[in-house]
mmCIF file of C-alpha atoms in Angstrom:
data_model
loop_
_atom_site.group_PDB
_atom_site.id
_atom_site.type_symbol
_atom_site.label_atom_id
_atom_site.label_comp_id
_atom_site.label_asym_id
_atom_site.label_seq_id
_atom_site.Cartn_x
_atom_site.Cartn_y
_atom_site.Cartn_z
ATOM 1 C CA MET A 1 90.872 87.572 39.631
ATOM 2 C CA PRO A 2 89.248 85.355 42.252
ATOM 3 C CA ASP A 3 87.827 82.089 40.971
ATOM 4 C CA HIS A 4 84.102 82.331 41.747
ATOM 5 C CA THR A 5 83.500 78.885 40.246
ATOM 6 C CA ARG A 6 85.334 77.103 43.060
ATOM 7 C CA PRO A 7 83.041 75.830 45.793
ATOM 8 C CA PRO A 8 83.736 77.243 49.266
ATOM 9 C CA GLU A 9 85.985 75.141 51.443
ATOM 10 C CA LYS A 10 84.050 72.804 53.717
ATOM 11 C CA ARG A 11 84.267 73.820 57.379
ATOM 12 C CA VAL A 12 85.726 71.089 59.555
ATOM 13 C CA THR A 13 83.235 70.003 62.220
ATOM 14 C CA ILE A 14 83.392 68.041 65.413
ATOM 15 C CA TYR A 15 81.962 65.058 63.495
ATOM 16 C CA ASP A 16 84.896 65.088 61.044
ATOM 17 C CA VAL A 17 87.342 64.998 63.951
ATOM 18 C CA ALA A 18 85.366 62.203 65.633
ATOM 19 C CA ALA A 19 85.358 60.067 62.473
ATOM 20 C CA GLU A 20 89.082 60.563 61.863
ATOM 21 C CA ALA A 21 90.019 59.881 65.503
ATOM 22 C CA ASP A 22 87.623 56.913 65.702
ATOM 23 C CA VAL A 23 85.761 58.261 68.735
ATOM 24 C CA SER A 24 82.271 59.627 69.350
ATOM 25 C CA PRO A 25 81.471 63.344 68.827
ATOM 26 C CA SER A 26 80.710 63.650 72.552
ATOM 27 C CA THR A 27 84.246 62.438 73.347
ATOM 28 C CA VAL A 28 85.695 65.111 71.060
ATOM 29 C CA SER A 29 83.541 67.728 72.810
ATOM 30 C CA ARG A 30 84.762 66.618 76.246
ATOM 31 C CA ALA A 31 88.398 66.570 75.061
ATOM 32 C CA PHE A 32 88.196 70.307 74.450
ATOM 33 C CA SER A 33 85.745 71.460 77.129
ATOM 34 C CA ARG A 34 86.552 69.056 79.997
ATOM 35 C CA PRO A 35 89.824 67.278 79.171
ATOM 36 C CA SER A 36 90.102 65.830 82.689
ATOM 37 C CA ARG A 37 87.148 63.555 81.845
ATOM 38 C CA VAL A 38 88.902 61.992 78.821
ATOM 39 C CA ASN A 39 91.756 59.481 78.794
ATOM 40 C CA SER A 40 94.980 61.449 78.260
ATOM 41 C CA GLU A 41 96.092 59.344 75.277
ATOM 42 C CA THR A 42 92.680 59.728 73.644
ATOM 43 C CA ALA A 43 92.664 63.475 74.287
ATOM 44 C CA ASP A 44 96.137 63.835 72.735
ATOM 45 C CA ARG A 45 95.059 61.864 69.664
ATOM 46 C CA ILE A 46 91.949 64.031 69.259
ATOM 47 C CA ARG A 47 93.984 67.250 69.504
ATOM 48 C CA ARG A 48 96.490 65.998 66.916
ATOM 49 C CA VAL A 49 93.688 65.058 64.507
ATOM 50 C CA ALA A 50 91.943 68.405 65.074
ATOM 51 C CA GLU A 51 95.150 70.312 64.358
ATOM 52 C CA ARG A 52 95.833 68.303 61.195
ATOM 53 C CA LEU A 53 92.288 68.855 59.894
ATOM 54 C CA GLY A 54 92.263 72.548 60.851
ATOM 55 C CA TYR A 55 89.418 72.221 63.343
ATOM 56 C CA ARG A 56 88.797 75.207 65.619
ATOM 57 C CA THR A 57 86.473 75.243 68.605
ATOM 58 C CA ASN A 58 83.693 77.831 68.723
ATOM 59 C CA PRO A 59 83.884 79.520 72.146
ATOM 60 C CA LEU A 60 80.266 80.688 72.056
ATOM 61 C CA ALA A 61 79.009 77.255 71.099
ATOM 62 C CA ARG A 62 81.192 75.676 73.765
ATOM 63 C CA ALA A 63 79.677 78.079 76.300
ATOM 64 C CA LEU A 64 76.299 76.417 75.783
ATOM 65 C CA THR A 65 77.588 73.253 77.436
ATOM 66 C CA THR A 66 80.340 74.564 79.740
ATOM 67 C CA SER A 67 78.931 78.052 80.559
ATOM 68 C CA ARG A 68 82.455 79.364 79.801
ATOM 69 C CA THR A 69 83.587 81.267 76.710
ATOM 70 C CA ARG A 70 87.283 81.474 77.749
ATOM 71 C CA MET A 71 87.092 85.207 76.992
ATOM 72 C CA ILE A 72 87.405 88.215 79.299
ATOM 73 C CA ALA A 73 86.781 91.896 78.616
ATOM 74 C CA LEU A 74 89.349 94.600 79.373
ATOM 75 C CA VAL A 75 87.759 98.051 79.410
ATOM 76 C CA ILE A 76 90.088 101.056 79.155
ATOM 77 C CA ALA A 77 89.190 104.741 79.328
ATOM 78 C CA ASP A 78 91.029 105.899 76.193
ATOM 79 C CA ILE A 79 92.829 103.680 73.686
ATOM 80 C CA THR A 80 94.951 106.630 72.482
ATOM 81 C CA ASN A 81 96.433 107.159 75.960
ATOM 82 C CA PRO A 82 99.862 105.459 76.031
ATOM 83 C CA VAL A 83 99.514 104.672 79.736
ATOM 84 C CA TYR A 84 97.280 101.750 78.781
ATOM 85 C CA ALA A 85 99.817 100.065 76.481
ATOM 86 C CA GLU A 86 101.650 98.239 79.273
ATOM 87 C CA ILE A 87 98.435 97.639 81.203
ATOM 88 C CA VAL A 88 96.936 95.928 78.162
ATOM 89 C CA ARG A 89 100.113 93.913 77.580
ATOM 90 C CA GLY A 90 100.209 92.726 81.180
ATOM 91 C CA ALA A 91 96.530 91.799 81.097
ATOM 92 C CA GLN A 92 96.764 90.007 77.770
ATOM 93 C CA GLU A 93 99.799 87.926 78.714
ATOM 94 C CA ALA A 94 98.163 86.905 82.002
ATOM 95 C CA ALA A 95 95.008 85.966 80.127
ATOM 96 C CA THR A 96 96.987 83.962 77.560
ATOM 97 C CA ASP A 97 98.775 82.105 80.352
ATOM 98 C CA GLY A 98 95.346 81.155 81.664
ATOM 99 C CA GLU A 99 94.210 80.088 78.159
ATOM 100 C CA TYR A 100 91.843 83.047 77.874
ATOM 101 C CA THR A 101 91.312 85.551 75.070
ATOM 102 C CA THR A 102 91.062 89.269 75.834
ATOM 103 C CA VAL A 103 88.365 91.476 74.318
ATOM 104 C CA LEU A 104 89.494 95.126 74.399
ATOM 105 C CA ILE A 105 86.895 97.890 74.849
ATOM 106 C CA ASP A 106 87.669 101.607 74.414
ATOM 107 C CA ALA A 107 85.320 103.779 76.505
ATOM 108 C CA GLN A 108 86.564 107.040 74.945
ATOM 109 C CA GLU A 109 86.478 108.759 78.369
ATOM 110 C CA SER A 110 82.673 108.394 78.384
ATOM 111 C CA ASP A 111 80.730 106.705 81.172
ATOM 112 C CA ARG A 112 77.746 106.337 78.828
ATOM 113 C CA LEU A 113 79.746 104.597 76.087
ATOM 114 C CA GLU A 114 81.524 102.447 78.647
ATOM 115 C CA ARG A 115 78.327 101.203 80.230
ATOM 116 C CA ALA A 116 76.691 100.483 76.858
ATOM 117 C CA ALA A 117 79.743 98.527 75.661
ATOM 118 C CA VAL A 118 79.911 96.501 78.870
ATOM 119 C CA GLU A 119 76.231 95.626 78.646
ATOM 120 C CA ARG A 120 76.638 94.464 75.031
ATOM 121 C CA THR A 121 79.685 92.362 75.842
ATOM 122 C CA MET A 122 78.639 90.854 79.148
ATOM 123 C CA SER A 123 76.893 87.805 77.705
ATOM 124 C CA THR A 124 79.960 86.748 75.707
ATOM 125 C CA VAL A 125 82.695 87.005 78.386
ATOM 126 C CA ASP A 126 83.407 85.182 81.635
ATOM 127 C CA GLY A 127 84.669 88.247 83.499
ATOM 128 C CA ILE A 128 85.611 91.923 83.175
ATOM 129 C CA VAL A 129 88.578 94.115 84.116
ATOM 130 C CA LEU A 130 87.628 97.792 84.363
ATOM 131 C CA ALA A 131 90.754 99.954 83.959
ATOM 132 C CA SER A 132 90.205 103.551 85.133
ATOM 133 C CA SER A 133 86.455 103.228 84.767
ATOM 134 C CA ARG A 134 84.413 106.409 84.352
ATOM 135 C CA MET A 135 81.194 104.664 85.417
ATOM 136 C CA SER A 136 79.559 105.462 88.744
ATOM 137 C CA ASP A 137 80.083 103.244 91.786
ATOM 138 C CA SER A 138 76.506 101.987 91.549
ATOM 139 C CA ALA A 139 76.906 101.090 87.850
ATOM 140 C CA ILE A 140 80.071 99.104 88.593
ATOM 141 C CA ARG A 141 78.363 97.243 91.435
ATOM 142 C CA MET A 142 75.513 96.386 89.076
ATOM 143 C CA VAL A 143 77.971 94.851 86.605
ATOM 144 C CA ALA A 144 79.759 92.997 89.413
ATOM 145 C CA LYS A 145 76.478 91.297 90.370
ATOM 146 C CA GLN A 146 76.286 89.747 86.893
ATOM 147 C CA ARG A 147 79.914 88.846 86.121
ATOM 148 C CA PRO A 148 83.204 88.561 88.042
ATOM 149 C CA VAL A 149 84.749 92.040 87.963
ATOM 150 C CA VAL A 150 88.104 93.504 89.008
ATOM 151 C CA VAL A 151 88.492 97.285 89.072
ATOM 152 C CA LEU A 152 91.862 98.833 88.242
ATOM 153 C CA ASN A 153 92.996 102.275 89.484
ATOM 154 C CA ARG A 154 90.002 102.736 91.737
ATOM 155 C CA ALA A 155 89.050 101.601 95.234
ATOM 156 C CA LEU A 156 85.462 100.483 95.583
ATOM 157 C CA ALA A 157 83.844 98.744 98.529
ATOM 158 C CA ASP A 158 82.527 95.229 97.873
ATOM 159 C CA VAL A 159 84.323 94.923 94.499
ATOM 160 C CA PRO A 160 87.880 93.525 94.051
ATOM 161 C CA CYS A 161 90.307 96.358 93.207
ATOM 162 C CA VAL A 162 93.931 96.876 92.206
ATOM 163 C CA VAL A 163 95.364 100.346 92.836
ATOM 164 C CA THR A 164 98.777 101.994 92.948
ATOM 165 C CA ASP A 165 100.130 103.754 96.027
ATOM 166 C CA ASP A 166 99.351 107.244 94.694
ATOM 167 C CA PRO A 167 99.490 108.937 98.125
ATOM 168 C CA ARG A 168 103.069 107.723 98.523
ATOM 169 C CA GLY A 169 103.938 108.844 94.997
ATOM 170 C CA VAL A 170 102.514 112.330 95.519
ATOM 171 C CA ARG A 171 104.348 112.608 98.821
ATOM 172 C CA ARG A 172 107.666 111.709 97.168
ATOM 173 C CA ALA A 173 107.061 114.267 94.388
ATOM 174 C CA ALA A 174 106.255 116.982 96.947
ATOM 175 C CA GLU A 175 109.321 116.101 99.027
ATOM 176 C CA HIS A 176 111.499 116.251 95.903
ATOM 177 C CA LEU A 177 110.192 119.679 94.923
ATOM 178 C CA GLY A 178 110.510 120.917 98.505
ATOM 179 C CA GLU A 179 114.137 119.782 98.645
ATOM 180 C CA LEU A 180 114.738 121.861 95.507
ATOM 181 C CA GLY A 181 113.492 124.970 97.302
ATOM 182 C CA HIS A 182 109.964 125.174 95.885
ATOM 183 C CA ASP A 183 107.425 126.377 98.465
ATOM 184 C CA HIS A 184 104.408 126.521 96.107
ATOM 185 C CA ILE A 185 103.098 123.613 93.973
ATOM 186 C CA THR A 186 100.317 123.859 91.409
ATOM 187 C CA TYR A 187 98.377 120.679 90.709
ATOM 188 C CA VAL A 188 97.032 120.459 87.144
ATOM 189 C CA ALA A 189 93.896 118.346 87.448
ATOM 190 C CA GLY A 190 92.681 115.661 85.058
ATOM 191 C CA PRO A 191 89.106 114.427 84.485
ATOM 192 C CA GLN A 192 86.673 115.037 87.330
ATOM 193 C CA ALA A 193 85.296 111.500 86.964
ATOM 194 C CA SER A 194 88.769 110.004 87.467
ATOM 195 C CA TRP A 195 89.236 108.406 90.889
ATOM 196 C CA PRO A 196 93.061 108.808 90.807
ATOM 197 C CA ASN A 197 92.629 112.515 90.081
ATOM 198 C CA GLY A 198 90.801 113.041 93.367
ATOM 199 C CA ILE A 199 93.251 110.877 95.299
ATOM 200 C CA ARG A 200 96.272 112.753 93.917
ATOM 201 C CA TRP A 201 94.852 116.167 94.765
ATOM 202 C CA ARG A 202 93.867 115.144 98.316
ATOM 203 C CA SER A 203 97.270 113.544 98.810
ATOM 204 C CA LEU A 204 98.981 116.748 97.690
ATOM 205 C CA LEU A 205 96.877 118.778 100.137
ATOM 206 C CA GLU A 206 97.989 116.485 102.967
ATOM 207 C CA ALA A 207 101.639 116.514 101.872
ATOM 208 C CA GLY A 208 101.568 120.293 101.578
ATOM 209 C CA MET A 209 100.320 120.686 105.134
ATOM 210 C CA GLU A 210 102.939 118.322 106.519
ATOM 211 C CA LEU A 211 105.828 119.759 104.486
ATOM 212 C CA GLU A 212 104.706 123.412 104.864
ATOM 213 C CA ILE A 213 104.340 123.819 101.094
ATOM 214 C CA LYS A 214 101.470 125.857 99.671
ATOM 215 C CA VAL A 215 99.412 124.051 97.039
ATOM 216 C CA ARG A 216 96.663 125.031 94.622
ATOM 217 C CA GLN A 217 94.726 123.343 91.839
ATOM 218 C CA ILE A 218 93.790 124.411 88.321
ATOM 219 C CA GLY A 219 91.577 122.548 85.883
ATOM 220 C CA PRO A 220 90.141 120.077 85.149
ATOM 221 C CA PHE A 221 91.779 119.513 81.787
ATOM 222 C CA SER A 222 91.689 116.678 79.271
ATOM 223 C CA PRO A 223 94.363 114.056 80.202
ATOM 224 C CA THR A 224 96.190 114.622 76.900
ATOM 225 C CA MET A 225 99.086 116.698 75.587
ATOM 226 C CA ALA A 226 96.554 119.145 74.148
ATOM 227 C CA GLY A 227 95.004 119.423 77.607
ATOM 228 C CA GLY A 228 98.457 120.138 79.034
ATOM 229 C CA GLU A 229 99.036 122.891 76.491
ATOM 230 C CA ARG A 230 95.744 124.520 77.504
ATOM 231 C CA ALA A 231 96.831 124.253 81.138
ATOM 232 C CA ALA A 232 100.107 126.017 80.251
ATOM 233 C CA ARG A 233 98.134 129.076 79.145
ATOM 234 C CA GLU A 234 96.333 129.174 82.488
ATOM 235 C CA LEU A 235 99.619 128.672 84.317
ATOM 236 C CA CYS A 236 100.969 131.676 82.435
ATOM 237 C CA ALA A 237 98.151 133.777 83.881
ATOM 238 C CA ARG A 238 98.846 132.415 87.377
ATOM 239 C CA PRO A 239 102.613 131.779 87.542
ATOM 240 C CA ALA A 240 104.120 128.982 89.620
ATOM 241 C CA THR A 241 107.637 127.610 90.058
ATOM 242 C CA ALA A 242 106.574 123.962 90.491
ATOM 243 C CA VAL A 243 103.839 121.935 88.785
ATOM 244 C CA LEU A 244 102.508 118.420 89.424
ATOM 245 C CA ALA A 245 100.404 117.206 86.500
ATOM 246 C CA PHE A 246 97.688 114.526 86.644
ATOM 247 C CA ASN A 247 99.610 112.388 84.156
ATOM 248 C CA ASP A 248 102.653 112.375 81.888
ATOM 249 C CA GLN A 249 100.779 113.349 78.749
ATOM 250 C CA MET A 250 99.554 116.539 80.415
ATOM 251 C CA ALA A 251 103.016 117.229 81.834
ATOM 252 C CA ILE A 252 104.570 116.930 78.355
ATOM 253 C CA GLY A 253 101.900 119.257 76.974
ATOM 254 C CA ILE A 254 102.646 121.763 79.745
ATOM 255 C CA ILE A 255 106.352 121.710 78.898
ATOM 256 C CA ARG A 256 105.595 122.268 75.208
ATOM 257 C CA GLY A 257 103.115 125.039 75.937
ATOM 258 C CA LEU A 258 105.429 126.865 78.325
ATOM 259 C CA SER A 259 108.322 126.566 75.898
ATOM 260 C CA ARG A 260 106.272 128.250 73.159
ATOM 261 C CA MET A 261 105.647 131.151 75.540
ATOM 262 C CA GLY A 262 109.323 131.533 76.352
ATOM 263 C CA VAL A 263 109.168 129.933 79.796
ATOM 264 C CA ASN A 264 112.087 127.610 80.500
ATOM 265 C CA VAL A 265 111.664 124.165 82.069
ATOM 266 C CA PRO A 266 113.258 123.602 84.541
ATOM 267 C CA GLY A 267 114.941 127.031 84.737
ATOM 268 C CA ASP A 268 111.724 128.962 85.412
ATOM 269 C CA VAL A 269 109.387 126.160 86.449
ATOM 270 C CA SER A 270 109.815 122.516 87.462
ATOM 271 C CA VAL A 271 107.319 119.983 86.099
ATOM 272 C CA VAL A 272 106.476 116.518 87.466
ATOM 273 C CA GLY A 273 104.212 113.965 85.775
ATOM 274 C CA PHE A 274 102.575 110.696 86.732
ATOM 275 C CA ASP A 275 102.822 107.161 85.215
ATOM 276 C CA ASN A 276 106.289 107.065 83.561
ATOM 277 C CA ILE A 277 105.112 106.345 80.021
ATOM 278 C CA LEU A 278 107.712 105.708 77.316
ATOM 279 C CA ALA A 279 107.629 109.329 76.110
ATOM 280 C CA ALA A 280 108.681 110.586 79.559
ATOM 281 C CA ASP A 281 112.237 109.465 78.821
ATOM 282 C CA ILE A 282 112.202 110.783 75.246
ATOM 283 C CA VAL A 283 110.842 114.298 75.679
ATOM 284 C CA THR A 284 113.286 117.179 76.182
ATOM 285 C CA PRO A 285 113.884 117.833 79.002
ATOM 286 C CA GLY A 286 113.359 114.315 80.308
ATOM 287 C CA LEU A 287 110.296 114.243 82.526
ATOM 288 C CA THR A 288 110.527 113.696 86.269
ATOM 289 C CA THR A 289 107.573 111.465 87.066
ATOM 290 C CA VAL A 290 105.958 109.104 89.544
ATOM 291 C CA ALA A 291 106.398 105.683 87.934
ATOM 292 C CA ALA A 292 103.485 103.271 88.206
ATOM 293 C CA PRO A 293 103.982 99.509 87.634
ATOM 294 C CA LEU A 294 101.692 99.523 84.593
ATOM 295 C CA TYR A 295 102.434 95.995 83.355
ATOM 296 C CA ALA A 296 102.022 94.598 86.872
ATOM 297 C CA GLU A 297 98.676 96.388 87.220
ATOM 298 C CA GLY A 298 97.219 94.693 84.160
ATOM 299 C CA SER A 299 98.729 91.333 85.051
ATOM 300 C CA ALA A 300 97.641 91.354 88.705
ATOM 301 C CA ALA A 301 94.079 92.426 87.897
ATOM 302 C CA THR A 302 93.688 89.732 85.232
ATOM 303 C CA ARG A 303 95.181 86.925 87.310
ATOM 304 C CA HIS A 304 92.867 87.824 90.173
ATOM 305 C CA LEU A 305 89.910 87.851 87.778
ATOM 306 C CA LEU A 306 90.781 84.369 86.488
ATOM 307 C CA THR A 307 90.876 82.987 90.030
ATOM 308 C CA MET A 308 87.407 84.457 90.594
ATOM 309 C CA ILE A 309 86.111 82.868 87.389
ATOM 310 C CA ALA A 310 87.509 79.559 88.639
ATOM 311 C CA GLY A 311 85.455 79.929 91.807
ATOM 312 C CA ALA A 312 87.771 81.627 94.316
ATOM 313 C CA PRO A 313 86.307 84.396 96.500
ATOM 314 C CA GLY A 314 87.030 87.782 94.941
ATOM 315 C CA HIS A 315 86.810 90.471 97.598
ATOM 316 C CA THR A 316 89.258 90.481 100.521
ATOM 317 C CA GLY A 317 87.971 93.685 102.113
ATOM 318 C CA ARG A 318 90.894 95.819 100.964
ATOM 319 C CA PRO A 319 92.254 96.747 97.529
ATOM 320 C CA MET A 320 95.513 95.264 96.289
ATOM 321 C CA VAL A 321 98.024 98.142 96.473
ATOM 322 C CA LEU A 322 101.062 98.174 94.165
ATOM 323 C CA PRO A 323 104.149 100.315 94.931
ATOM 324 C CA VAL A 324 105.270 103.372 92.944
ATOM 325 C CA ARG A 325 108.595 105.180 92.725
ATOM 326 C CA LEU A 326 109.806 108.646 91.792
ATOM 327 C CA VAL A 327 111.982 108.805 88.668
ATOM 328 C CA VAL A 328 114.010 112.012 88.657
ATOM 329 C CA ARG A 329 114.977 113.413 85.263
ATOM 330 C CA ASP A 330 115.722 116.891 83.910
ATOM 331 C CA SER A 331 112.335 118.631 84.162
ATOM 332 C CA THR A 332 112.913 119.554 87.817
ATOM 333 C CA ALA A 333 115.664 121.747 89.247
ATOM 334 C CA THR A 334 116.520 124.030 92.141
ATOM 335 C CA ARG A 335 114.169 126.985 92.340
ATOM 336 C CA ASN A 336 115.650 129.983 90.544
ATOM 337 C CA PRO A 337 116.774 132.383 93.314
ATOM 338 C CA GLY A 338 116.515 135.428 91.040
ATOM 339 C CA PRO A 339 113.959 137.795 92.657
ATOM 340 C CA GLY A 340 110.744 137.484 90.703
ATOM 341 C CA ARG A 341 112.564 136.522 87.495
ATOM 342 C CA ALA A 342 110.132 133.754 86.564
ATOM 343 C CA ARG A 343 107.099 135.850 87.466
ATOM 344 C CA ARG A 344 108.321 138.761 85.328
ATOM 345 C CA GLN A 345 109.059 136.394 82.421
ATOM 346 C CA TRP A 346 105.583 134.900 82.634
ATOM 347 C CA ALA A 347 103.980 138.343 82.878
ATOM 348 C CA ARG A 348 105.771 139.464 79.717
ATOM 349 C CA ASN A 349 104.347 136.476 77.869
ATOM 350 C CA ARG A 350 100.749 136.799 79.084
ATOM 351 C CA SER A 351 99.938 139.188 76.270
ATOM 352 C CA ALA A 352 102.020 137.367 73.660
ATOM 353 C CA PRO A 353 100.030 135.561 70.943
ATOM 354 C CA ASP A 354 99.687 131.821 71.470
ATOM 355 C CA PRO A 355 101.002 129.936 68.401
ATOM 356 C CA ALA A 356 98.779 126.969 69.251
ATOM 357 C CA ALA A 357 95.694 129.133 68.907
ATOM 358 C CA HIS A 358 96.443 129.678 65.214
ATOM 359 C CA ARG A 359 96.892 126.032 64.298
ATOM 360 C CA PRO A 360 94.419 124.671 61.730
#
């Protein structure tokens, strides 16, 4: 049982460190907030004493004198989406290198929740990275007027942005499917508020015109495996031999949903995803996907944010564009030449009961 008779441990203060290091409290404060203004030997001695005593600086208290908390906010659309794992890692390591702490905010795919969380956090952070923000352009600009902001996966005038070369990625996916003999591609759309979703659909329209491939869109669907499974049921009603999904999670859900309905991937339909998350290489068949440099996205956005906090100009007039590449795995194959085989298979399964519909 805990000993309630023991007095609580005394918290080490700046005055304890000053007394032990034989300097004034103001010198201790400068050693941590503005070390360049303290003799290097004195600063080293103060840090050694502070470590031995267990002294920890209070970032919010330090902000009162330095106007810096050494904290930044990273806002992501959905913490359960694995695409953000490498983005968060890249951002956090870049922040750590710059001696900053990262505050993670999950917007839960809600512009309302995202804006409320940003407003609550703004006074305690020095800058903000918005990853796949669902807020409106005007809301983002409002935030950018109050704190340094870098937007990830979205191009926005007057605000620093880091984006991936999605048009190039869509083009490579369309070329790949065209080389396999597919002359129709169905795009399975993600959230309407997602900037990349619009870019990917418009890029597919352009690629289709140039490559003489017919394209159509279904959706929007939730950017999850469950959303992909719902899309599979709609695909069954409107058969296609090639599918480009908004992201990998949806693509994996489509493969699972089609498999339950007896449709073979890639024998009857080829499926391509976007992002190259870890599961893309684990799922069966392995998922062909447009690989985004997720770690580099988080790292580049955060490093740029830290330079802005330090006083560098943020906006260069154009977004920073990172390259993508097509990773070909087993979910795409040559279009089945059998006359109408896939369409007949899909038609037979349209009236079949959907096992997913009976799940608790």
